[in-house]
Coordinates of C-alpha atoms and ligand atoms in Angstrom, one line a residue:
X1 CA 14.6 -15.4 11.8
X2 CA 14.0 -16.4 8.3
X3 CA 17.8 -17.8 6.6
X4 CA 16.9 -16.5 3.5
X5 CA 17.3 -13.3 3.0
X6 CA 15.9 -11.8 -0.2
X7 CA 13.6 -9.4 -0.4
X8 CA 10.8 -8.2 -2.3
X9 CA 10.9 -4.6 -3.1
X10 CA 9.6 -2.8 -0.5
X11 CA 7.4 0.5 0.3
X12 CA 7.0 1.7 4.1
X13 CA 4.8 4.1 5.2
X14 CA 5.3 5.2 8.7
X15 CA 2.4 6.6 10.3
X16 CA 3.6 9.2 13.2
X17 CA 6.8 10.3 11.0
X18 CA 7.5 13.1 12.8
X19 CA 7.6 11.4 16.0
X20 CA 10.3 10.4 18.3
X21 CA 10.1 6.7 17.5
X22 CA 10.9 7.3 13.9
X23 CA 13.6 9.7 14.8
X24 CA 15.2 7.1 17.6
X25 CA 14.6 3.9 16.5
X26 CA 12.5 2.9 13.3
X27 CA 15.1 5.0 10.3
X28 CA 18.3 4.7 12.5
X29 CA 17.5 0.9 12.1
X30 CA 16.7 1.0 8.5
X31 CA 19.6 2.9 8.1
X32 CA 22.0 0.5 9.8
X33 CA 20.4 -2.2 7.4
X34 CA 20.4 0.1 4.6
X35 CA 24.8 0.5 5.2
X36 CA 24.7 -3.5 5.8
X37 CA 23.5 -4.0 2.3
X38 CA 20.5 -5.7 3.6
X39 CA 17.6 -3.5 2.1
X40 CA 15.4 -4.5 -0.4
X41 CA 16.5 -3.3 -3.8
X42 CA 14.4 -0.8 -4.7
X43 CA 12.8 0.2 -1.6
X44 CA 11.0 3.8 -0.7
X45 CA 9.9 5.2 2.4
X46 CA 7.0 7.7 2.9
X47 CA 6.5 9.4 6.3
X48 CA 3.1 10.5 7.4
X49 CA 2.7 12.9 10.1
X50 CA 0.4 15.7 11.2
X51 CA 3.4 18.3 11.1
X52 CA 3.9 20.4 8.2
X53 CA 7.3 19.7 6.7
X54 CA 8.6 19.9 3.7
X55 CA 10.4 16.4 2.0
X56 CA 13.6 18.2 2.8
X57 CA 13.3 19.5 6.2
X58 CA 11.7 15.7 7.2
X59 CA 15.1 13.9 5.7
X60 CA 17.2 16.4 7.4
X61 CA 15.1 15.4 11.1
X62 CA 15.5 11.9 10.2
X63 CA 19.6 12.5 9.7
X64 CA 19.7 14.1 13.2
X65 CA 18.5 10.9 14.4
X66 CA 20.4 8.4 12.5
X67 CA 23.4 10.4 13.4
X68 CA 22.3 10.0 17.2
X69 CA 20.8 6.6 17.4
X70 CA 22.0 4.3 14.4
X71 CA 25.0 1.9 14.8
X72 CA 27.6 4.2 12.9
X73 CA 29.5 6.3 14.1
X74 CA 29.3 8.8 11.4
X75 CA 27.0 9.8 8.9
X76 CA 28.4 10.1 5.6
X77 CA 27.2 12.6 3.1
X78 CA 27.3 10.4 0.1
X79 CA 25.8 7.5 1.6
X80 CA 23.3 9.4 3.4
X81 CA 21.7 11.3 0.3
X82 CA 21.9 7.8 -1.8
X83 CA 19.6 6.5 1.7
X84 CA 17.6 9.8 1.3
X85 CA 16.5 9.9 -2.0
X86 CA 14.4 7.1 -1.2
X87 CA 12.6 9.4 1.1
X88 CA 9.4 11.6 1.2
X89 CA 6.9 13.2 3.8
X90 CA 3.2 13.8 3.5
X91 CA 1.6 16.5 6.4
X92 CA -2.1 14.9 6.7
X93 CA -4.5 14.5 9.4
X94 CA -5.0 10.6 9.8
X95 CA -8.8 11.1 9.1
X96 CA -8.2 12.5 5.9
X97 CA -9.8 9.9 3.1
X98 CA -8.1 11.4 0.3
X99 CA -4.8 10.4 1.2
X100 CA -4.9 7.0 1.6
X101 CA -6.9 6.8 -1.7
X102 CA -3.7 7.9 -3.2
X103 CA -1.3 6.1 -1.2
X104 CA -1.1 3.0 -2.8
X105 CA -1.0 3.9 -6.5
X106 CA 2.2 4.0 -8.4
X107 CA 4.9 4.3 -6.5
X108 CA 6.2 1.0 -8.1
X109 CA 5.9 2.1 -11.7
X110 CA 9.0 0.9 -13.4
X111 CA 9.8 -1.4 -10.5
X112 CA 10.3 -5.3 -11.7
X113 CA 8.7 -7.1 -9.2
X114 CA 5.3 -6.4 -7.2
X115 CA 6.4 -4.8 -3.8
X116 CA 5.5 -5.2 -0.6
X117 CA 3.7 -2.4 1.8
X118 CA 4.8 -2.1 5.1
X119 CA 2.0 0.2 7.3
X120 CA 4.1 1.2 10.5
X121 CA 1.6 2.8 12.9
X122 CA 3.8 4.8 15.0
X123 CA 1.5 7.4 16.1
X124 CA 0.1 7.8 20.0
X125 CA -2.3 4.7 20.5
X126 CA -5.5 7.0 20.2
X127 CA -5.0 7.2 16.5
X128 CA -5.1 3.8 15.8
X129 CA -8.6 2.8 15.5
X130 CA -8.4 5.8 13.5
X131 CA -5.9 4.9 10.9
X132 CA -7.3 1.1 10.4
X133 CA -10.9 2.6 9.6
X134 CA -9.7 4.9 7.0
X135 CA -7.5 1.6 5.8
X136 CA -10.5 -0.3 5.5
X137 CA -12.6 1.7 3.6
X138 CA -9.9 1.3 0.8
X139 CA -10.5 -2.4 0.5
X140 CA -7.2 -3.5 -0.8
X141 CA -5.2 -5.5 1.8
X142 CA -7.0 -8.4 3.0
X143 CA -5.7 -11.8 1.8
X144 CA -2.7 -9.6 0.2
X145 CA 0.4 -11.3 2.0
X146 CA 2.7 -8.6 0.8
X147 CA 0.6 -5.7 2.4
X148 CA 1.6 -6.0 6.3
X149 CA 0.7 -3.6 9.6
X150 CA 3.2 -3.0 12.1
X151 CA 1.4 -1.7 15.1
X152 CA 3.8 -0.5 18.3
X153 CA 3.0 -1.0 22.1
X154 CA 0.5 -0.1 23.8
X155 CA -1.8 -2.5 22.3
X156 CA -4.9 -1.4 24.5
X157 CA -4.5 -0.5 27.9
X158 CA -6.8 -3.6 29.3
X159 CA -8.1 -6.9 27.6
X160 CA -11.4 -5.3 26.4
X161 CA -9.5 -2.4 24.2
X162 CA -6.9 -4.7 23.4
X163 CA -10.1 -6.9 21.9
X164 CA -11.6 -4.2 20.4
X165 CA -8.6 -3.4 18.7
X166 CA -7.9 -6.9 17.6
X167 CA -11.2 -7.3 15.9
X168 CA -10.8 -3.6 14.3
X169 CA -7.5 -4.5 12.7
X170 CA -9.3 -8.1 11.8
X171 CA -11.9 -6.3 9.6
X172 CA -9.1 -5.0 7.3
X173 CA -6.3 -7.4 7.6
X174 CA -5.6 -11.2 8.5
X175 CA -4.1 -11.9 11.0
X176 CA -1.1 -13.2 9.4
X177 CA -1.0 -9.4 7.9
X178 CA -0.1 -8.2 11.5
X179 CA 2.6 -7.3 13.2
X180 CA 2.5 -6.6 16.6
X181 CA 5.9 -5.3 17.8
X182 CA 7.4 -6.4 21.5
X183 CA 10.9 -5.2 21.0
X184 CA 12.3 -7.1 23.7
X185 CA 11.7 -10.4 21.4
X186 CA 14.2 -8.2 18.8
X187 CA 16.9 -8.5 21.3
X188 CA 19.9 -10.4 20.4
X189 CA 20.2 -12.5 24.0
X190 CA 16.0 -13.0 24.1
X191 CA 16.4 -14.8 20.6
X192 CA 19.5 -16.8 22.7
X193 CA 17.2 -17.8 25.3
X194 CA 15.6 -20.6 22.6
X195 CA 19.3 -20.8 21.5
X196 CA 20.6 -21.6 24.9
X197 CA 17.9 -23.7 26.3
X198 CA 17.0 -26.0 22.8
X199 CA 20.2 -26.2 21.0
X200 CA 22.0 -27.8 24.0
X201 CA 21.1 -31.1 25.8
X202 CA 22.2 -30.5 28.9
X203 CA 19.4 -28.0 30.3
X204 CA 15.9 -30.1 29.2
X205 CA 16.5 -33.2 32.2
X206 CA 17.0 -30.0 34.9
X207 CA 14.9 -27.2 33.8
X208 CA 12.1 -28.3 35.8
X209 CA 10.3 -27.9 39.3
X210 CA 12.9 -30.9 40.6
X211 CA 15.6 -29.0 40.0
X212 CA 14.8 -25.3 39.9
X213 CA 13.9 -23.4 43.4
X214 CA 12.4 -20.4 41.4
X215 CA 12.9 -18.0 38.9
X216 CA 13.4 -14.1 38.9
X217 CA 13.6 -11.4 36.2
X218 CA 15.0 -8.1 37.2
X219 CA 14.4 -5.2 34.4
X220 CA 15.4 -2.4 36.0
X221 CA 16.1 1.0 34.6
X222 CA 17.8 4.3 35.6
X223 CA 16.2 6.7 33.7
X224 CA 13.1 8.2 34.8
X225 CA 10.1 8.7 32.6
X226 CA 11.8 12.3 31.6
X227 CA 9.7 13.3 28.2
X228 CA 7.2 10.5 27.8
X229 CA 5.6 11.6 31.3
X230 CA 2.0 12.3 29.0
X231 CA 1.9 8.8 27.8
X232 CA 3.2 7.0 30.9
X233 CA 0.7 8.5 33.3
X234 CA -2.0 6.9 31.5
X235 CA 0.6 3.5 31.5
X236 CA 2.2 2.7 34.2
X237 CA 5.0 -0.1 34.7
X238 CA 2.4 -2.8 35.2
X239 CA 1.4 -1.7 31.5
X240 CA 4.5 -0.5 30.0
X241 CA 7.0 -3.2 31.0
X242 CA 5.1 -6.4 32.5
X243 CA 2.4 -6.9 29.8
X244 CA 4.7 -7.1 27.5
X245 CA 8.6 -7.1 27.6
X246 CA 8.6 -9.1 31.2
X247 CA 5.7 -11.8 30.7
X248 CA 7.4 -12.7 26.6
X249 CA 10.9 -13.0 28.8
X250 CA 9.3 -15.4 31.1
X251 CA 7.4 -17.4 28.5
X252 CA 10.7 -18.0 26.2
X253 CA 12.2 -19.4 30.2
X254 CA 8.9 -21.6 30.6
X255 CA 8.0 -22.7 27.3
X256 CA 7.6 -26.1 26.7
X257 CA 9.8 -27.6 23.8
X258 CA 8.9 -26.3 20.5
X259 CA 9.2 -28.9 17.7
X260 CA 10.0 -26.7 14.7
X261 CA 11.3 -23.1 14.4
X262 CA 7.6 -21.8 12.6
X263 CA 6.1 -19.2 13.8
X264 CA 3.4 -20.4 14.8
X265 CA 5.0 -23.0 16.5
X266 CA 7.0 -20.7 19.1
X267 CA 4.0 -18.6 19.4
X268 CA 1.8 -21.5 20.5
X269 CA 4.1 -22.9 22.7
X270 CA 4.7 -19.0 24.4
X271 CA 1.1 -18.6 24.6
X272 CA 0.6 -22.4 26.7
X273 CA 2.7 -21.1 29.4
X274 CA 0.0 -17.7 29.5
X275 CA -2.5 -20.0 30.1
X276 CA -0.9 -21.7 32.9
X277 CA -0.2 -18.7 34.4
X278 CA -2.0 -19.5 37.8
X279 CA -4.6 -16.4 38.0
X280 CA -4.5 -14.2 40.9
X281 CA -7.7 -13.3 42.2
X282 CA -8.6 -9.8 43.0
X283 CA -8.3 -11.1 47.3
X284 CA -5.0 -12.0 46.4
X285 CA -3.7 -8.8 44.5
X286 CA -1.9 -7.1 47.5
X287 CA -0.2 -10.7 48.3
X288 CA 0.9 -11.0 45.0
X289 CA 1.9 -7.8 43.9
X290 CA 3.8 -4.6 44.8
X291 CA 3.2 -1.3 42.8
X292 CA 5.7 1.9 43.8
X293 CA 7.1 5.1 42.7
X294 CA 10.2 7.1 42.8
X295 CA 10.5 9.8 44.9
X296 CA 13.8 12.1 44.1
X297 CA 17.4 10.5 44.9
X298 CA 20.3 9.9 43.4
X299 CA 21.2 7.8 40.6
X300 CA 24.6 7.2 39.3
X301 CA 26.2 9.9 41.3
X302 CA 23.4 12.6 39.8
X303 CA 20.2 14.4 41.7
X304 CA 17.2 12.6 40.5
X305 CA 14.3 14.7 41.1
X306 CA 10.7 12.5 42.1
X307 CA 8.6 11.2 39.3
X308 CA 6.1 13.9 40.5
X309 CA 8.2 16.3 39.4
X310 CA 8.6 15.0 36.1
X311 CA 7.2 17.1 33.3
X312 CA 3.6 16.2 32.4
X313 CA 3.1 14.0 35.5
X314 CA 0.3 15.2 38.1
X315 CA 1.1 16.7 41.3
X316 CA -0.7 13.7 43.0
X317 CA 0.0 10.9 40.4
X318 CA -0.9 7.8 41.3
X319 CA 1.0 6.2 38.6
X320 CA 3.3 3.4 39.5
X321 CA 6.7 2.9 38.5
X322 CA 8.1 0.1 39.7
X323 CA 6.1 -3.3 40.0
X324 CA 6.9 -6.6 41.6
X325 CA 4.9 -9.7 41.0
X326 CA 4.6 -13.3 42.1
X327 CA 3.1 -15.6 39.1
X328 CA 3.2 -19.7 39.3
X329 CA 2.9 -21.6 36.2
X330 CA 0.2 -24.6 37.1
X331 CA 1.6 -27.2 34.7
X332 CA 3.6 -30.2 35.3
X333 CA 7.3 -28.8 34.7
X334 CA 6.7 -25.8 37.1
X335 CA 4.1 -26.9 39.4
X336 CA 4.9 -24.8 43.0
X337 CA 8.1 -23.2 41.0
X338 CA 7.7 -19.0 42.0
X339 CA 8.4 -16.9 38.9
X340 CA 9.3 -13.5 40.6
X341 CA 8.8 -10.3 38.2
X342 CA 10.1 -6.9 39.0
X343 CA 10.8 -4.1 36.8
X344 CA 11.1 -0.1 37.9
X345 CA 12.5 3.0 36.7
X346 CA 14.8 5.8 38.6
X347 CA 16.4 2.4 39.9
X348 CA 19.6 1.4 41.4
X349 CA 21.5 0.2 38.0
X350 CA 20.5 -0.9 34.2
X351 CA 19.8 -4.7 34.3
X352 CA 17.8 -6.8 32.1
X353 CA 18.2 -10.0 33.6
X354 CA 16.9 -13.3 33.8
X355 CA 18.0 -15.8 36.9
X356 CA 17.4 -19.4 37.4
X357 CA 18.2 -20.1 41.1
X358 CA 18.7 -24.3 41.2
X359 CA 18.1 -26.1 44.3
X360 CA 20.4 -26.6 47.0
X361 CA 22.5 -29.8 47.1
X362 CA 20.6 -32.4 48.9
X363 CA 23.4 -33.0 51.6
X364 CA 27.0 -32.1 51.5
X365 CA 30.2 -33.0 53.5
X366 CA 32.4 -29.7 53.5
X367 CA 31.4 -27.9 56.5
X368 CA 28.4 -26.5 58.3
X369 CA 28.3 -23.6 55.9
X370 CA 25.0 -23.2 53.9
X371 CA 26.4 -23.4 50.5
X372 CA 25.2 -21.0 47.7
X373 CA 22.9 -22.9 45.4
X374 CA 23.6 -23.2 41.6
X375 CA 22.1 -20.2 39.9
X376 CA 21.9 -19.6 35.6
X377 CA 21.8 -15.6 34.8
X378 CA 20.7 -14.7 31.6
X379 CA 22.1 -10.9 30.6
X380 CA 20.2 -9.2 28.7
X381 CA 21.2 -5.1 29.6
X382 CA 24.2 -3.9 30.1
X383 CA 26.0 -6.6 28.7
X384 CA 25.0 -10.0 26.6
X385 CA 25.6 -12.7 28.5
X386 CA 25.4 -15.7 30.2
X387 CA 26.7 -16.4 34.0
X388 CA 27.0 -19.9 35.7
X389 CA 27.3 -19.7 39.3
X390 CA 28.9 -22.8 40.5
X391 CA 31.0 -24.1 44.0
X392 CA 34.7 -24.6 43.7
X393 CA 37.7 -25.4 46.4
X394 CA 39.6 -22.9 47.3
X395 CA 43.2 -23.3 46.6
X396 CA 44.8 -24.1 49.6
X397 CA 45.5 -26.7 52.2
X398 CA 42.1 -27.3 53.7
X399 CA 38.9 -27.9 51.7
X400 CA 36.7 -24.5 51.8
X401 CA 33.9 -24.4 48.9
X402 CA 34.0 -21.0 47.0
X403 CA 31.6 -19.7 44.2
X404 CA 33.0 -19.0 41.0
X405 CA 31.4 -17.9 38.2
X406 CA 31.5 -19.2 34.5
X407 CA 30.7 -16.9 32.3
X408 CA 30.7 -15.1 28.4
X409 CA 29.7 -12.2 27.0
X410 CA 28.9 -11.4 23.8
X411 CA 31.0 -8.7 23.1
X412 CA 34.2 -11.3 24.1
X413 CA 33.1 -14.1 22.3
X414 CA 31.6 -12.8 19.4
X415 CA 33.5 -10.1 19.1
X416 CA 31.1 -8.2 16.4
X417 CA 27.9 -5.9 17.7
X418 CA 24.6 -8.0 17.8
X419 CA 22.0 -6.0 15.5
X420 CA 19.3 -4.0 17.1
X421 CA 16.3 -4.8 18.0
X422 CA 14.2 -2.7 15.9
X423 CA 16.6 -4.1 12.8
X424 CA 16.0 -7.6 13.6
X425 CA 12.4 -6.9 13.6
X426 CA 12.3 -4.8 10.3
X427 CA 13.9 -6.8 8.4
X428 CA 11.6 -10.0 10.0
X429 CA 8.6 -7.5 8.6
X430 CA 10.2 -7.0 5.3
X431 CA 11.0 -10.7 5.0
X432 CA 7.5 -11.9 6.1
X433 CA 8.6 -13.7 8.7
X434 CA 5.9 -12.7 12.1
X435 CA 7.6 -15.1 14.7
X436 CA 9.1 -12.7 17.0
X437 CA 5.9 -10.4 16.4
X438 CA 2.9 -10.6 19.3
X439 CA -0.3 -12.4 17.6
X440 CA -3.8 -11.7 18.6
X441 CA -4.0 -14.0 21.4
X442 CA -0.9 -13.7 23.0
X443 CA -1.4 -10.0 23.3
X444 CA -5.1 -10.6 24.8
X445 CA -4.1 -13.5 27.1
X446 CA -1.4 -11.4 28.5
X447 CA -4.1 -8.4 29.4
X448 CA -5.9 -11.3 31.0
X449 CA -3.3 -12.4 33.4
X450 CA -3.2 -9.1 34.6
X451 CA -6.6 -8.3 34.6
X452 CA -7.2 -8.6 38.5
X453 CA -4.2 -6.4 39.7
X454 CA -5.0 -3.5 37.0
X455 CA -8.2 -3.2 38.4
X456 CA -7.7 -3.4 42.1
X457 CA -5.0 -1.6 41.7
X458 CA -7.3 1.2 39.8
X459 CA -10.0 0.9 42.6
X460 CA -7.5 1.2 45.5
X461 CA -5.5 4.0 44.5
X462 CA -2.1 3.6 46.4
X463 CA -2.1 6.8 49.0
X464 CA 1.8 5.9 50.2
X465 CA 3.6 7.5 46.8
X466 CA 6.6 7.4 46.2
X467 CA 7.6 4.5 48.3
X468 CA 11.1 4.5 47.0
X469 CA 13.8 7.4 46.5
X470 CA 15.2 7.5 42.9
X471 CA 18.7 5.0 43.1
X472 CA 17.3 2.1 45.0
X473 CA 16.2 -1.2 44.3
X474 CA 12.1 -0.6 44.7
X475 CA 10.4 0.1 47.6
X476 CA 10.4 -2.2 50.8
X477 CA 6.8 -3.8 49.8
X478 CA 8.7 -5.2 47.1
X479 CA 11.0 -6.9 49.6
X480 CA 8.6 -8.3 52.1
X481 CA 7.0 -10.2 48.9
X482 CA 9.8 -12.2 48.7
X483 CA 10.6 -12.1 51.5
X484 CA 7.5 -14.3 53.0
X485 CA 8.5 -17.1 50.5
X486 CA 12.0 -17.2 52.4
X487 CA 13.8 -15.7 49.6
X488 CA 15.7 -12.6 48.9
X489 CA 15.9 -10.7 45.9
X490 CA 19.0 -11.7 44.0
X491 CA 21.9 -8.8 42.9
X492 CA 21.9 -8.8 39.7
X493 CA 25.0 -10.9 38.1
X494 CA 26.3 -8.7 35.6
X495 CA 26.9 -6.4 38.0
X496 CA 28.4 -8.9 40.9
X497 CA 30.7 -10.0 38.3
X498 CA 31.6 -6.9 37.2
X499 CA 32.1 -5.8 41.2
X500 CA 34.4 -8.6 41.9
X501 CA 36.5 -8.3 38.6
X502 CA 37.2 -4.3 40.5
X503 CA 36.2 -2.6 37.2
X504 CA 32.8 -1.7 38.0
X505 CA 29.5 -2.2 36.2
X506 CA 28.3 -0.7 33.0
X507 CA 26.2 2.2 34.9
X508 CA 24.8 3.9 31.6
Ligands
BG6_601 C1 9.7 0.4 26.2 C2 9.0 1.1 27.4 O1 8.8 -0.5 25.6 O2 10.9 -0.3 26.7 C3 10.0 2.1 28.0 O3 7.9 1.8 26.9 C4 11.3 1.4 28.4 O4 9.4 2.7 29.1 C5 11.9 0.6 27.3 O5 12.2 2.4 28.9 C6 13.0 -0.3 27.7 O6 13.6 -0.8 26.6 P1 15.2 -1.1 26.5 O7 15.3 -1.7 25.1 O8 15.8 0.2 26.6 O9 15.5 -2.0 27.6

């Protein structure tokens, strides 16, 4: 989020080279900066991986991907071998002390300036601890502001191996070293949020408890877990989705007013609201939150089959995918204000989407009819955008009150893409810049919020999988929670507006 944009020269080792995360997302996004002119000058990249492969046969698997998941539409030869000659691969087991002895010698020989070292750990989780005890043993990053860590989600599975980890990567690195990546921060529209509600004057008087009813973020997905069923068993939606992505969408929507754009400062104000998160005690679990799990159905027109199905998934799983939660914020701007979380997958549509449902008028003279409240969408998936629902008369001879939605999107008004995620966040790495990154306590503080629902939920296994067929909206549970409050889950804008316009909704 930095505005200046030189870089040091860079070197990136990626940890778990082989892996689909390099392949999808981390070189496809270097790449799309590497074509925007935007990488450091010189930069190299070294892969580490337990996979034999030769330099050659690594660039060629990173080329598949770039050609699959980068923002152009074609690779071209020329370009690509200038991108790949800044490429190599090392096969090593991540225990293997040698290699890291001879990682960081050289590679800068002939370079003008001192670079910086970008560690991506983008192995499975297990190998973490692993990887930042061989680190340490070599002695030669603390206090070094140019050697940074990237580490990817899961950070722990609870708050104690989330600590553990913590003061593991704090033995070898400070903490302004770290990089803890939330990709959802990455996203063009959750960087508009702060955009939207602090560079306009109009929200601050009304985006409070005396004007907003309650809040409700919807990130639903249509895929199932389809190859990633060995890592989500041991996840889970609560883990995967809410920890992270969901509880950093509602702190940008709760945070108090930052006073400067520092990173520090955002990340203080996100972690406030994490600590006001009213905590629910393990009585209160079942009242305030809703675990389920797909069984087959159809999505988009196609047979889904059940996540039991799913390869590497047990027979019996008990593995939810699809949670709904209650949280209120116990703080003077959203004192008695529900937040309502919900996030599945093998759902109805793709939506990312965050709604602020305003209070009804007080009184008003049209008619009897109960007029639809004011309500603020944020898009986030499908589309980037922002929807206003508000009340207009109908054209015509007699007053009738009709919603009508103001609205952009990106794509119309911008009318060039937003970058990627994983490119905003790169080049944030590259740049120094950790403000959209997770820091210690934000990551620990958002285990703790959950801590009371992961472990009832692990002591009461649910015996009533799956509780919704593959194509709905969740299972009923998730109804009858908001349902006791009086409320109702709210249909997704994008697709409403979409609906209405006759064109249909983005249903990738
Ligand atoms: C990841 C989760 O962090 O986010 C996945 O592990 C999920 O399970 C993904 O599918 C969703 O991200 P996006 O950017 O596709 O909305």
């Amino acid at each position: 989020m930095l505005d200046d944009l030189s870089i040091d020269p860079t070197v990136i080792y990626i940890f778990g080279a082989s892996g689909d995360l390099a392949q999808r997302k981390i070189i496809p996004a270097i790449y799309d900066l590497f074509i925007k002119d935007l990488m450091p000058k010189p930069f190299f990249i070294i892969g580490l991986a337990r996979t034999p492969l030769t330099d050659d046969d690594f660039r060629q698997q990173l080329r598949r991907g770039v050609g699959q998941f980068s923002q152009q539409s074609k690779v071209d030869d020329e370009i690509w071998n200038k991108f790949a000659s800044n490429i190599k691969y090392i096969g090593t087991e991540y225990n293997d002390s040698n290699i890291y002895r001879s990682l960081f010698a050289d590679i800068e020989q002939g370079w003008r300036a001192t670079a910086s070292r970008i560690l991506y750990l983008a192995t499975p989780p297990e190998m973490f601890a692993t990887i930042v005890g061989q680190l340490g043993q070599s002695n030669v990053f603390r206090g070094k502001e140019k050697y940074r860590i990237v580490i990817e989600k899961p950070f722990g599975r609870d708050l104690k191996s989330a600590q553990k980890l913590n003061s593991a990567l704090a033995k070898v690195f400070d903490e302004s070293q770290i990089y803890r990546i939330d990709h959802y921060l990455g996203k063009e529209t959750v960087q508009n949020i702060l955009a939207f509600r602090f560079a306009n004057a109009m929200w601050e008087p009304i985006w409070n408890r005396s004007f907003i009813d309650h809040v409700q973020i919807t990130v639903s997905e249509q895929v199932g877990v389809g190859r990633r069923g060995g890592y989500y068993e041991h996840a889970g939606a609560l883990r995967d989705m809410i920890q992270n992505h969901l509880l950093q969408l509602m702190c940008l929507v709760a945070m108090e007013p930052p006073t400067s754009f520092q990173a520090d400062e955002i990340r203080n104000k996100k972690v406030d609201v994490l600590h006001a998160i009213r905590p629910i005690s393990r009585d209160e679990v079942f009242k305030f939150a809703v675990r389920g799990q797909y069984g087959s159905g159809i999505v988009a027109g196609e047979n889904v089959a059940a996540y039991r199905e799913e390869p590497n998934v047990a027979e019996h799983s008990g593995t939810e995918t699809f949670v709904a939660i209650k949280f209120y914020i116990d703080n003077w701007r959203w004192q008695g204000v529900p937040f309502y979380l919900r996030t599945g997958k093998g759902m109805e549509a793709r939506v990312s989407e965050i709604s602020l449902q305003f209070r009804p008028v007080p009184h008003h003279p049209f008619s009897k009819r109960v007029i639809e409240p004011n309500r603020l969408a944020i898009q986030i998936e499908p589309k980037e955008g922002i929807m206003l629902l508000t009340q207009a008369k109908e054209p015509g001879l007699v007053m009738k009150i009709k919603p009508v939605e103001m609205h952009y999107t990106y794509d119309e008004v911008f009318q060039y893409s937003s970058p990627g995620a994983y490119e905003t966040l790169l080049l944030d790495v590259m740049r120094g810049d950790p403000g959209l990154f997770m820091r210690a306590d934000q990551v620990e503080m958002a285990w703790s919020v959950l801590s009371s629902i992961l472990e009832v939920w692990q002591d009461i296994p649910e015996v009533g999988f799956p509780n919704y067929a593959a194509g709905e909206w969740g299972p009923q549970e998730a109804e009858r929670l908001i349902a006791q409050d009086g409320r109702s889950w709210l249909f997704p804008a994008c697709l409403e507006f979409e609906n209405k316009k006759g064109d249909g909704c983005d249903y990738n």
